[in-house]
mmCIF file with all atom_site columns, C-alpha atoms in Angstrom:
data_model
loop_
_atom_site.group_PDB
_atom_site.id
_atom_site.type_symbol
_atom_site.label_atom_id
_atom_site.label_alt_id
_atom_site.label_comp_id
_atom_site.label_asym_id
_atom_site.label_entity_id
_atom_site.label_seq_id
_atom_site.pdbx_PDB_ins_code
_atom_site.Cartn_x
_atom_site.Cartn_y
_atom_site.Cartn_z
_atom_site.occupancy
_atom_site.B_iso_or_equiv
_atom_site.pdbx_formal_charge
_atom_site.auth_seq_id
_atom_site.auth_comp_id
_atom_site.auth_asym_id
_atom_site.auth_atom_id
_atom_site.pdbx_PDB_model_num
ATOM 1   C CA . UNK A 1 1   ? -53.371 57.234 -95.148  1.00 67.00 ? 15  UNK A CA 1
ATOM 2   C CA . UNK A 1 2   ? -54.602 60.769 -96.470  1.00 78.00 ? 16  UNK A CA 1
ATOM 3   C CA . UNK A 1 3   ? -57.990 59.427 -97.309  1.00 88.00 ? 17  UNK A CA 1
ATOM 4   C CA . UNK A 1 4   ? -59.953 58.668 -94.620  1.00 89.00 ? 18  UNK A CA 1
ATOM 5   C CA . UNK A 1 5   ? -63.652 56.364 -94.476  1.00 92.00 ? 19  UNK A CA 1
ATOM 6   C CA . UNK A 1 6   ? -66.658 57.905 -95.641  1.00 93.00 ? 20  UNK A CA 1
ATOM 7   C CA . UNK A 1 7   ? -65.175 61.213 -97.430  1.00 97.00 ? 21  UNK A CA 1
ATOM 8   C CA . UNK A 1 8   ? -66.157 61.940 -101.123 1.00 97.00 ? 22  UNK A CA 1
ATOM 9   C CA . UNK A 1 9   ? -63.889 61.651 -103.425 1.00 97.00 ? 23  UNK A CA 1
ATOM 10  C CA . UNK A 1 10  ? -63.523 62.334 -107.275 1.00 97.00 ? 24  UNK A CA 1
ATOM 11  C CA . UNK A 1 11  ? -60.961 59.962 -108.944 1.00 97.00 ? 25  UNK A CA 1
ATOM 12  C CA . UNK A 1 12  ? -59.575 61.771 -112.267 1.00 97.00 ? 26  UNK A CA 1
ATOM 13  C CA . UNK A 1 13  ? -58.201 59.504 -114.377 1.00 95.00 ? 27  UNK A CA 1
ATOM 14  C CA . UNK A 1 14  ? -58.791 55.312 -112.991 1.00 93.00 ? 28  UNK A CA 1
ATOM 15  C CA . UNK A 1 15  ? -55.917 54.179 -114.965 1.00 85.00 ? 29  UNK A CA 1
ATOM 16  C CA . UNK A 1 16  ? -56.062 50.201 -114.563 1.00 84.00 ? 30  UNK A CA 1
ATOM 17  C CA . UNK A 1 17  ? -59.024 50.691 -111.542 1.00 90.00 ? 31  UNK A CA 1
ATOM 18  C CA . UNK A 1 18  ? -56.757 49.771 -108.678 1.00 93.00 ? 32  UNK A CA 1
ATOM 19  C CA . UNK A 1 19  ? -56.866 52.965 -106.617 1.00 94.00 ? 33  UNK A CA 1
ATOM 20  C CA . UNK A 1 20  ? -60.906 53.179 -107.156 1.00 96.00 ? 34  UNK A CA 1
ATOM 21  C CA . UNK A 1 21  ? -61.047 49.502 -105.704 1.00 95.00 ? 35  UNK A CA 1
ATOM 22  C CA . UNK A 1 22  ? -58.761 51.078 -102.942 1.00 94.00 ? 36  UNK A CA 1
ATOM 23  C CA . UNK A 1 23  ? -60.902 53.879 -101.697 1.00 95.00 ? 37  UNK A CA 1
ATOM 24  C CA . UNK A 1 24  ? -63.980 51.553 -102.163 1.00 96.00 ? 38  UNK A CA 1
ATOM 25  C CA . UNK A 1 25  ? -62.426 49.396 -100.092 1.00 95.00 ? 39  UNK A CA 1
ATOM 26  C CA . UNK A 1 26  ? -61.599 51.793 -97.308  1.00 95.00 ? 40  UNK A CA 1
ATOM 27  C CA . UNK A 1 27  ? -65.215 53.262 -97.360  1.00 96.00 ? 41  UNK A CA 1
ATOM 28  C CA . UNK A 1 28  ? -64.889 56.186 -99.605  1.00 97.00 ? 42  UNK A CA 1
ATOM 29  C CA . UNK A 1 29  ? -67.501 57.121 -102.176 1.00 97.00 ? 43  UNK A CA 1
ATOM 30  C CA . UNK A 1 30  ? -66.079 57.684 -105.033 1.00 97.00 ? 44  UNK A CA 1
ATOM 31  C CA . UNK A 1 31  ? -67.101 59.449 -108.337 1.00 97.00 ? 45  UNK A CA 1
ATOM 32  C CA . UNK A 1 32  ? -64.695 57.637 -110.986 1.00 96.00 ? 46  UNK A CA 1
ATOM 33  C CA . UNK A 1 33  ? -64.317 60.238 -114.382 1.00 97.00 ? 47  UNK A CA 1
ATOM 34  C CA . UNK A 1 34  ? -61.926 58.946 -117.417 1.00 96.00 ? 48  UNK A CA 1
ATOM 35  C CA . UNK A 1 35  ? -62.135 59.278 -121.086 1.00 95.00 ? 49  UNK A CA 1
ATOM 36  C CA . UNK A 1 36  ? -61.731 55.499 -121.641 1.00 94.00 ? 50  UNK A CA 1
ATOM 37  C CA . UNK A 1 37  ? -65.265 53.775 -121.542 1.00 94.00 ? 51  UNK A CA 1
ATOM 38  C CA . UNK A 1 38  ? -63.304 50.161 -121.621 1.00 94.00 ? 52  UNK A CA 1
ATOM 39  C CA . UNK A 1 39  ? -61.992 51.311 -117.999 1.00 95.00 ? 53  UNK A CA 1
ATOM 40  C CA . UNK A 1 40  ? -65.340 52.964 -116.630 1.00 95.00 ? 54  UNK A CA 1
ATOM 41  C CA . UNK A 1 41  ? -66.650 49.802 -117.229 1.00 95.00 ? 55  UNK A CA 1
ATOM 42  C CA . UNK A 1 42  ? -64.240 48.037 -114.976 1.00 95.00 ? 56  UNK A CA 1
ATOM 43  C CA . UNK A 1 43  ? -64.422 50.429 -112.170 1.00 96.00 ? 57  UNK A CA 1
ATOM 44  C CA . UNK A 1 44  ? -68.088 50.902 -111.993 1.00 96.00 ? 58  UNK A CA 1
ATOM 45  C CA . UNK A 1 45  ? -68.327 48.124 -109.138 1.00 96.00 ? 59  UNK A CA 1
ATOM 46  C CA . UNK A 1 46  ? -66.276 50.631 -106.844 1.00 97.00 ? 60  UNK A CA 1
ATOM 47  C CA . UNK A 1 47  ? -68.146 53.719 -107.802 1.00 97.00 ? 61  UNK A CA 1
ATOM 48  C CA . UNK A 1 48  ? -70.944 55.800 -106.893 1.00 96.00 ? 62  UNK A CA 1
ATOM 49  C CA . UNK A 1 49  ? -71.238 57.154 -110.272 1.00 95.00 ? 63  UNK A CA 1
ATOM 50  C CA . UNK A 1 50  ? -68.603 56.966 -113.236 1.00 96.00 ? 64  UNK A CA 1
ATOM 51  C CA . UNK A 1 51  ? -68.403 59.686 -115.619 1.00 95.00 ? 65  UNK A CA 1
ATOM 52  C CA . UNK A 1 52  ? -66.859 59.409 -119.219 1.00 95.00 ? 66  UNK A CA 1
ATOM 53  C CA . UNK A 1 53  ? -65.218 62.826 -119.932 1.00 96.00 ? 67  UNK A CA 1
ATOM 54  C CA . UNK A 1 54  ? -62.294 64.586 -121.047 1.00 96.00 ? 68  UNK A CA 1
ATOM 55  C CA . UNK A 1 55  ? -59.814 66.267 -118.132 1.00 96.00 ? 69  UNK A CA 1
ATOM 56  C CA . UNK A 1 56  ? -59.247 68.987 -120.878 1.00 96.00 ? 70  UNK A CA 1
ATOM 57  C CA . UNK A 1 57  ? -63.035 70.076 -121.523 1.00 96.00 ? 71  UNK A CA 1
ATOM 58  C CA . UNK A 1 58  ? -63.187 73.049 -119.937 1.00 94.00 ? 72  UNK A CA 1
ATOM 59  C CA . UNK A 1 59  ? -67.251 72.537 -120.125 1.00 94.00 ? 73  UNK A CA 1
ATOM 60  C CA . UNK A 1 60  ? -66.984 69.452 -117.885 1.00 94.00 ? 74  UNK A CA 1
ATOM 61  C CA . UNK A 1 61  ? -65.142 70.771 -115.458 1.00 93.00 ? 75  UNK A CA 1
ATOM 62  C CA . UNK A 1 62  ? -67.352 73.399 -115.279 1.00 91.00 ? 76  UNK A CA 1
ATOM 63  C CA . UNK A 1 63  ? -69.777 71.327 -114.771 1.00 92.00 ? 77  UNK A CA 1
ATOM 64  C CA . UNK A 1 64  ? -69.484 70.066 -111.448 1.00 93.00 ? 78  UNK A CA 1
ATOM 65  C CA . UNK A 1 65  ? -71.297 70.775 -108.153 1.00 89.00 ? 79  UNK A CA 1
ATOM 66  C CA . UNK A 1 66  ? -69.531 73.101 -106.075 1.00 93.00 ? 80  UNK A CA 1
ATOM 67  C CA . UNK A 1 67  ? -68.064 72.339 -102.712 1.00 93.00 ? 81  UNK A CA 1
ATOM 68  C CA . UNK A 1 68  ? -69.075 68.749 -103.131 1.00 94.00 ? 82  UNK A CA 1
ATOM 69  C CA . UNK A 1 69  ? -65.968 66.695 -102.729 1.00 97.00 ? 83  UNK A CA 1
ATOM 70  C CA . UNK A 1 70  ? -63.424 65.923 -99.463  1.00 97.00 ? 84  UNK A CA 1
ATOM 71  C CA . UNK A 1 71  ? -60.707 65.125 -102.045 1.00 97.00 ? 85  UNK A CA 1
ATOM 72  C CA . UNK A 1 72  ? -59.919 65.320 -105.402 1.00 98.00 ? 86  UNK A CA 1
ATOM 73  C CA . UNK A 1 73  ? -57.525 62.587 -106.716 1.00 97.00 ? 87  UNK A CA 1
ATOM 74  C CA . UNK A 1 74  ? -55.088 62.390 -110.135 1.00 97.00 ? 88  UNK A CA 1
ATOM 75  C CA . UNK A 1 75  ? -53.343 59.435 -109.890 1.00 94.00 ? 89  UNK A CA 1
ATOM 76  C CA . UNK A 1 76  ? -50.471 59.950 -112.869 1.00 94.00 ? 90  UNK A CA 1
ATOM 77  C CA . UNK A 1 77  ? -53.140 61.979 -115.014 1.00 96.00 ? 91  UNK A CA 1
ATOM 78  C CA . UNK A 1 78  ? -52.005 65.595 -114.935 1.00 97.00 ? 92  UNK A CA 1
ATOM 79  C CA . UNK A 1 79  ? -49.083 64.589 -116.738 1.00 97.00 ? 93  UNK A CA 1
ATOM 80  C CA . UNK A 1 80  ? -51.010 63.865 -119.291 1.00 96.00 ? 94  UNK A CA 1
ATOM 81  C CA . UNK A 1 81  ? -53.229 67.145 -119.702 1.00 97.00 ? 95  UNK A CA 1
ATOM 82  C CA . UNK A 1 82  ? -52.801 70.114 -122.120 1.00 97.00 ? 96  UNK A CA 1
ATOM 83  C CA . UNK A 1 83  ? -53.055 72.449 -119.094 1.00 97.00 ? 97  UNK A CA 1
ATOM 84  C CA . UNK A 1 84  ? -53.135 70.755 -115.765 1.00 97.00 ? 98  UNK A CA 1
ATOM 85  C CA . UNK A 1 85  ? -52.381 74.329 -114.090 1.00 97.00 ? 99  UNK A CA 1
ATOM 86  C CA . UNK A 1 86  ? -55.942 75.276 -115.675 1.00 97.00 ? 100 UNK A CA 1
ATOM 87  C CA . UNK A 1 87  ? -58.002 72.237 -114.740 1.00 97.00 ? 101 UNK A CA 1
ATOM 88  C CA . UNK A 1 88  ? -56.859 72.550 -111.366 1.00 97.00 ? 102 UNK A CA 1
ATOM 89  C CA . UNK A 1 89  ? -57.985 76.043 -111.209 1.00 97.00 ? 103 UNK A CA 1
ATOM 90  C CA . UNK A 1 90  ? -61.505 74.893 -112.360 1.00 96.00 ? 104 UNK A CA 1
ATOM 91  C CA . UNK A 1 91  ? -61.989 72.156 -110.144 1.00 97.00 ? 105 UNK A CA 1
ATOM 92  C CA . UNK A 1 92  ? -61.160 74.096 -107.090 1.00 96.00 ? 106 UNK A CA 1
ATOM 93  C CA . UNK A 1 93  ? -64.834 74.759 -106.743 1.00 96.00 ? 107 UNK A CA 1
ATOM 94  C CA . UNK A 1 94  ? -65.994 71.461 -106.298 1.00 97.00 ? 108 UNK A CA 1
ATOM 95  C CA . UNK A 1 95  ? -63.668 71.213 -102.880 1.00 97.00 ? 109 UNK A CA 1
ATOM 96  C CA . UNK A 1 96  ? -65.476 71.037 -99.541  1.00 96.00 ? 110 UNK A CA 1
ATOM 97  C CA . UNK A 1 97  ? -64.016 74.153 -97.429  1.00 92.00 ? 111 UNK A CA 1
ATOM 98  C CA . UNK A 1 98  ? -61.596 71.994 -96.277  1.00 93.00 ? 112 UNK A CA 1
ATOM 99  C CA . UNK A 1 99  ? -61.134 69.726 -99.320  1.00 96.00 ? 113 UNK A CA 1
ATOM 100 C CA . UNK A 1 100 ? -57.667 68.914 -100.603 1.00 97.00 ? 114 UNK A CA 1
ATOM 101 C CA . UNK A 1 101 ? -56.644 67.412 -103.593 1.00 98.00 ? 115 UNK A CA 1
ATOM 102 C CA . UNK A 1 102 ? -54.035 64.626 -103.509 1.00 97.00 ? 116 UNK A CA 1
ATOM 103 C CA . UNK A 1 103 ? -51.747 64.164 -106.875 1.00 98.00 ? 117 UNK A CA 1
ATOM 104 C CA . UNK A 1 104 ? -49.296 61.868 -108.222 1.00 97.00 ? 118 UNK A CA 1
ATOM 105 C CA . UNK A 1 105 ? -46.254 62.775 -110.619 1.00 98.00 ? 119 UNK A CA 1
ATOM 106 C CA . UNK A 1 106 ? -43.315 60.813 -112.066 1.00 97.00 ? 120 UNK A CA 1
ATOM 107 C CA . UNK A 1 107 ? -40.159 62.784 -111.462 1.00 97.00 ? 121 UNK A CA 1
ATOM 108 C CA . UNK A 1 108 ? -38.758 63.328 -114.996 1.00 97.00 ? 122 UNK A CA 1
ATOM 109 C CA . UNK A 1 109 ? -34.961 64.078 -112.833 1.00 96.00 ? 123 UNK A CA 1
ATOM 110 C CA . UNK A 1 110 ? -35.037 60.315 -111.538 1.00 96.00 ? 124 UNK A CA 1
ATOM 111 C CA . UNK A 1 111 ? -31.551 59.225 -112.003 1.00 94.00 ? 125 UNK A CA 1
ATOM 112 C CA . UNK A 1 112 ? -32.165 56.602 -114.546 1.00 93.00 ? 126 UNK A CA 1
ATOM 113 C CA . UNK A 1 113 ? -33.210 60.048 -116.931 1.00 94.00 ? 127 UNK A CA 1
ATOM 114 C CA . UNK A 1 114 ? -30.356 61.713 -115.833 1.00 94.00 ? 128 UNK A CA 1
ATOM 115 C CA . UNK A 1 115 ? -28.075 59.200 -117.118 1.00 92.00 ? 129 UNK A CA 1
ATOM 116 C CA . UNK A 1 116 ? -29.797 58.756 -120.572 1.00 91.00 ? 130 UNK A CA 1
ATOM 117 C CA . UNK A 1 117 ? -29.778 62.559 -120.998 1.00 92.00 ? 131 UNK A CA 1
ATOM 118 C CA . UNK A 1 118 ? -26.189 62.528 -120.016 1.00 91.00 ? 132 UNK A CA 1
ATOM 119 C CA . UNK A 1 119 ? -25.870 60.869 -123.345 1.00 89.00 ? 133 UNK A CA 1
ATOM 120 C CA . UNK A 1 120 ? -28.200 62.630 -125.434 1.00 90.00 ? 134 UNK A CA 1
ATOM 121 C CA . UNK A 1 121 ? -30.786 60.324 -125.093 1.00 87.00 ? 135 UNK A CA 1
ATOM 122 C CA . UNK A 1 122 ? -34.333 61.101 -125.020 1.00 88.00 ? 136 UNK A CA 1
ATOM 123 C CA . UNK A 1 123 ? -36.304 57.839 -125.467 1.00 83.00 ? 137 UNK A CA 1
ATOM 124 C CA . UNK A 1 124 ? -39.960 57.870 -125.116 1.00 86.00 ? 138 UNK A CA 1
ATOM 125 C CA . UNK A 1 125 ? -41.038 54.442 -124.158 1.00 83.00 ? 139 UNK A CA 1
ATOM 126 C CA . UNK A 1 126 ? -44.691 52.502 -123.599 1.00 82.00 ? 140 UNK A CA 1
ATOM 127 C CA . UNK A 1 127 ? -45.204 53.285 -120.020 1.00 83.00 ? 141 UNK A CA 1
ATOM 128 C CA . UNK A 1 128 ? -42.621 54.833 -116.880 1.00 87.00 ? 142 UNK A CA 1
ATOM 129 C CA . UNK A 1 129 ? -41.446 58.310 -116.547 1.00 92.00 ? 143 UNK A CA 1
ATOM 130 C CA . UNK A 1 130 ? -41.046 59.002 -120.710 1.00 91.00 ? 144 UNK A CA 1
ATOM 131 C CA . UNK A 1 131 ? -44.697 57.464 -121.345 1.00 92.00 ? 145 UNK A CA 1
ATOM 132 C CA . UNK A 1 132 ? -44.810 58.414 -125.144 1.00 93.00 ? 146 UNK A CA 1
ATOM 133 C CA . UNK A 1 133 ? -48.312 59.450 -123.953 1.00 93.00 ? 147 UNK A CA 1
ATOM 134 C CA . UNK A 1 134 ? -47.098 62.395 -121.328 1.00 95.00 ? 148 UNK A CA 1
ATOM 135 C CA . UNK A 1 135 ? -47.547 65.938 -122.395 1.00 95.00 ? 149 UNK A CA 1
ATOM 136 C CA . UNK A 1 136 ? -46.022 67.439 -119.473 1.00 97.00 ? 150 UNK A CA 1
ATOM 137 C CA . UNK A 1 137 ? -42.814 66.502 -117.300 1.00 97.00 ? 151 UNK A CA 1
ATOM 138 C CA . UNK A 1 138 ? -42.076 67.815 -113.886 1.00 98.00 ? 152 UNK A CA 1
ATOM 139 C CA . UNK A 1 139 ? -39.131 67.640 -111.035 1.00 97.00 ? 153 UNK A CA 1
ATOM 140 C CA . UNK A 1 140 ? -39.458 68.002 -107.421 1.00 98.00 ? 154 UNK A CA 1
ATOM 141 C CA . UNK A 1 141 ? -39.201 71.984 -107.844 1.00 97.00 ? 155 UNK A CA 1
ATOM 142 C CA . UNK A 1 142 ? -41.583 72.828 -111.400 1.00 98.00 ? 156 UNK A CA 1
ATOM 143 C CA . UNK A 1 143 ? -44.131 70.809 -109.968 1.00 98.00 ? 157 UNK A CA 1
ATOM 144 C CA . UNK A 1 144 ? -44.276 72.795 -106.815 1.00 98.00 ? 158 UNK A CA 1
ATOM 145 C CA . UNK A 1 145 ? -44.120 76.189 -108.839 1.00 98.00 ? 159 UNK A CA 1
ATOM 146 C CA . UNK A 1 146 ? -47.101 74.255 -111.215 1.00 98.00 ? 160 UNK A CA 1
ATOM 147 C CA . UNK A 1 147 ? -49.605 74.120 -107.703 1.00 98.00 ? 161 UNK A CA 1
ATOM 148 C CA . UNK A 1 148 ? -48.164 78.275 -106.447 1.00 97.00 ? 162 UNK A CA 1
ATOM 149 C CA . UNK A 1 149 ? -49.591 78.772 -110.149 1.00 97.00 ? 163 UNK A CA 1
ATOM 150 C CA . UNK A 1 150 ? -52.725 76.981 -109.933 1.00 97.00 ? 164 UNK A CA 1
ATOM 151 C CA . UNK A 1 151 ? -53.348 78.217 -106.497 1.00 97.00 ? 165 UNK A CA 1
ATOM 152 C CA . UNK A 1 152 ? -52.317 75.396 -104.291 1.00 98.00 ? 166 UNK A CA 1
ATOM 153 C CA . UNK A 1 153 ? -50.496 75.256 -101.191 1.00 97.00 ? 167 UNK A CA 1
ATOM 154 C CA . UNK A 1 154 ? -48.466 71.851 -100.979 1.00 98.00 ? 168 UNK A CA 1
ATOM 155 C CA . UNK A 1 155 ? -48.791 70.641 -97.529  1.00 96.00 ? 169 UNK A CA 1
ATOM 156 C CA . UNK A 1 156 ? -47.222 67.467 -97.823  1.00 97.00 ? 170 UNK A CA 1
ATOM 157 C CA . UNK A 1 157 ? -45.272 65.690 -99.849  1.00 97.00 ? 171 UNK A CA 1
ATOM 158 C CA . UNK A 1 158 ? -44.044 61.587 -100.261 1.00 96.00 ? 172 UNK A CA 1
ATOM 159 C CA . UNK A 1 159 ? -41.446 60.263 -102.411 1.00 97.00 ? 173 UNK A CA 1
ATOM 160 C CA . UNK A 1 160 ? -41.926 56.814 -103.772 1.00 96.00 ? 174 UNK A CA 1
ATOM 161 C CA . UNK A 1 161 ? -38.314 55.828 -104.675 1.00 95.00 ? 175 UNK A CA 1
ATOM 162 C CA . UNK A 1 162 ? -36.956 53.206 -107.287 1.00 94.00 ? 176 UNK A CA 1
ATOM 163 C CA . UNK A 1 163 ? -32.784 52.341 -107.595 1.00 92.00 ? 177 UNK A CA 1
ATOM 164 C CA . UNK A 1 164 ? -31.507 53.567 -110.842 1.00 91.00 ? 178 UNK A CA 1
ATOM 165 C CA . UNK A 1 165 ? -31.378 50.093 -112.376 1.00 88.00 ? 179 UNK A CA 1
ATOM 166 C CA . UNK A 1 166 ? -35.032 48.953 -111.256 1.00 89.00 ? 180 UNK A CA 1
ATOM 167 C CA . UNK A 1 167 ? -37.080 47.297 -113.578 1.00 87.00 ? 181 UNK A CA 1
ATOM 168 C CA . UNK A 1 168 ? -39.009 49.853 -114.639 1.00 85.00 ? 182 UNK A CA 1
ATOM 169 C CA . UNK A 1 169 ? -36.524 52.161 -115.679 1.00 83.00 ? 183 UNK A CA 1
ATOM 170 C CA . UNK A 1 170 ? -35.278 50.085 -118.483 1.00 81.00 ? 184 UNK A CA 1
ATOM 171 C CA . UNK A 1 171 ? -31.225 51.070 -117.935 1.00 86.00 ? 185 UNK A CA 1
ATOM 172 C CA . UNK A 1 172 ? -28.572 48.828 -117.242 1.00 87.00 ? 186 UNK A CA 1
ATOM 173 C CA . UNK A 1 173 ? -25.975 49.917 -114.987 1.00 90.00 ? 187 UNK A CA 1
ATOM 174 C CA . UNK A 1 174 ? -23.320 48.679 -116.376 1.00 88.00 ? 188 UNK A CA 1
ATOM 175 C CA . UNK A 1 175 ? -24.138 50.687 -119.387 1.00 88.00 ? 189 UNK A CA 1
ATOM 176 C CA . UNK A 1 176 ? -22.524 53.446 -117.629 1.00 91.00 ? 190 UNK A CA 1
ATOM 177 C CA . UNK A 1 177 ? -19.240 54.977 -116.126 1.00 91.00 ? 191 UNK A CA 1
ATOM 178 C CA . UNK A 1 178 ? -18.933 54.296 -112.731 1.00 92.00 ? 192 UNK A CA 1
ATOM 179 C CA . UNK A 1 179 ? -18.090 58.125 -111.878 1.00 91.00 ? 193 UNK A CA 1
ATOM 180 C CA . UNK A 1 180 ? -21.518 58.694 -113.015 1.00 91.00 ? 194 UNK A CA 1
ATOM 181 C CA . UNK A 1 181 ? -23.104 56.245 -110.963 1.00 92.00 ? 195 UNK A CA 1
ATOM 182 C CA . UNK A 1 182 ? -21.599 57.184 -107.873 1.00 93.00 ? 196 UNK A CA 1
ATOM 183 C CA . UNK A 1 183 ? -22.364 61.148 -108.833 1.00 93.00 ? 197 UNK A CA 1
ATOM 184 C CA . UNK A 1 184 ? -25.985 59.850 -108.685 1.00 93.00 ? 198 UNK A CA 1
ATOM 185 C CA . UNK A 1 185 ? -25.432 57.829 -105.598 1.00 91.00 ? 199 UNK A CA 1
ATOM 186 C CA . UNK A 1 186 ? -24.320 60.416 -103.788 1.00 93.00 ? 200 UNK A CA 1
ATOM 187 C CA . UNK A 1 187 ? -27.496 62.169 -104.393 1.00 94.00 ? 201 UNK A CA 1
ATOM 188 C CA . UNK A 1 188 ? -30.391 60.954 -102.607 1.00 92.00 ? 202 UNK A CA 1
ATOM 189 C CA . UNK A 1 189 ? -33.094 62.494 -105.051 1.00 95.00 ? 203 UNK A CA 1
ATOM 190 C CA . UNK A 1 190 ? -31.771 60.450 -107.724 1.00 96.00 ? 204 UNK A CA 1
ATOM 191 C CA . UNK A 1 191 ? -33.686 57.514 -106.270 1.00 96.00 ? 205 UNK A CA 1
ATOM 192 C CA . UNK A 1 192 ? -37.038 59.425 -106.500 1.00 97.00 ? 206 UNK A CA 1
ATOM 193 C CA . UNK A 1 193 ? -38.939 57.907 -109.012 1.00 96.00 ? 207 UNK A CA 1
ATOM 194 C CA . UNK A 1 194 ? -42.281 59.771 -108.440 1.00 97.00 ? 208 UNK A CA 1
ATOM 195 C CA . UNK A 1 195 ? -43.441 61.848 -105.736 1.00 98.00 ? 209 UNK A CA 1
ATOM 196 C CA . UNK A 1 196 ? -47.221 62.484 -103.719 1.00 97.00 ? 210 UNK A CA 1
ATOM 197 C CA . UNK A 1 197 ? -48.610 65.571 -103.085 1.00 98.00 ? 211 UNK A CA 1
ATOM 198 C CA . UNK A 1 198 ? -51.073 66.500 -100.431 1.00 98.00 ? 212 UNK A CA 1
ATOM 199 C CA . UNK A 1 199 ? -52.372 70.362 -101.321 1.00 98.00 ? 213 UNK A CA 1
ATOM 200 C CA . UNK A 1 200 ? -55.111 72.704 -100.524 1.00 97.00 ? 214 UNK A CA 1
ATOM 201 C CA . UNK A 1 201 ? -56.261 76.191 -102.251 1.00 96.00 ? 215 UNK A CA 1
ATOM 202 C CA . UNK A 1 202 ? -55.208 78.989 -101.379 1.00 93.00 ? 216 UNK A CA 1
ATOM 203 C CA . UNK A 1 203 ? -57.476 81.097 -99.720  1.00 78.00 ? 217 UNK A CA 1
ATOM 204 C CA . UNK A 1 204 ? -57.108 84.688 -101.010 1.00 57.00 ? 218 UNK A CA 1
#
């Protein structure tokens, strides 16, 4: 509901394709970038152009036109960059004057985390919150401090919410003292299982 028809957007990181369908779909034109050629090759359909790069390559990002996109899109990818703060910072350029970019992040303080932690437990797993493949983790309040630093004003925010013993986050509740279940429950950020941002640069 961000994104509307006809704006120009670059998609960083296409994961399984489903969001560059999306925007095609709406009547976006999107420019598609992701080191895997395997999924390039599935999102080409939905793309103006798909580009086979590396987030991290300073060079690429460098690269770009300036002022050239409406919106700038990492769907569950900064979380997996060396330095997100820094690639923001160098694709700030390639915003339109009102461009925004809109980001996705699992919330590493989902309750499901909290309980495993509780117990010492750190478990990296294939996909979810502890993807053995993340390189960065974020809450509600680093990730906010992550944009001040990169020189992004959050104007909005979603949370997309899961219960502690959905699918995905691979606990059982019964696992678990009931005191510490109803701890969580009482908290209403437990429940947030990742969380949308909507941000601009700041204009100094």
């Amino acid at each position: 509901n961000n994104i509307n028809k006809d704006e120009i957007i670059l998609e960083c990181g296409c994961s399984g394709g489903h969001m560059t369908k999306y925007l095609w779909e709406k009547g976006c034109i999107v420019d598609a970038v992701d080191i895997d050629p395997v999924i390039l090759k599935r999102v080409r359909p939905y793309a103006r152009k798909v580009i086979a790069a590396d987030l991290d390559d300073p060079l690429f990002r460098k690269s770009l036109l300036r002022k050239c996109y409406d919106v700038i899109c990492f769907g569950d990818t900064l979380e997996h960059l060396k330095d997100p703060e820094q690639c923001l910072k160098e694709l700030a350029p390639s915003l339109k004057r009102d461009g925004r970019i809109v980001v996705s992040l699992p919330n590493v303080a989902h309750g499901s985390v909290r309980l495993k932690l509780f117990y010492g437990r750190f478990q990296r797993v294939e996909s979810g919150i502890l993807d053995r493949t993340h390189l960065q983790f974020y809450d509600f309040e680093s990730a906010l401090d992550m944009f001040d630093r990169s020189g992004f004003a959050v104007d909005e925010v979603y949370a997309v919410t899961f219960e502690l013993d959905h699918p995905v986050s691979g606990i059982n509740l019964s696992d678990y003292p009931e005191t510490l279940i109803q701890i969580l429950s009482d908290d209403e950020t437990a429940t947030d299982f990742q969380y949308v941002f909507i941000a601009r640069p700041i204009k100094n």
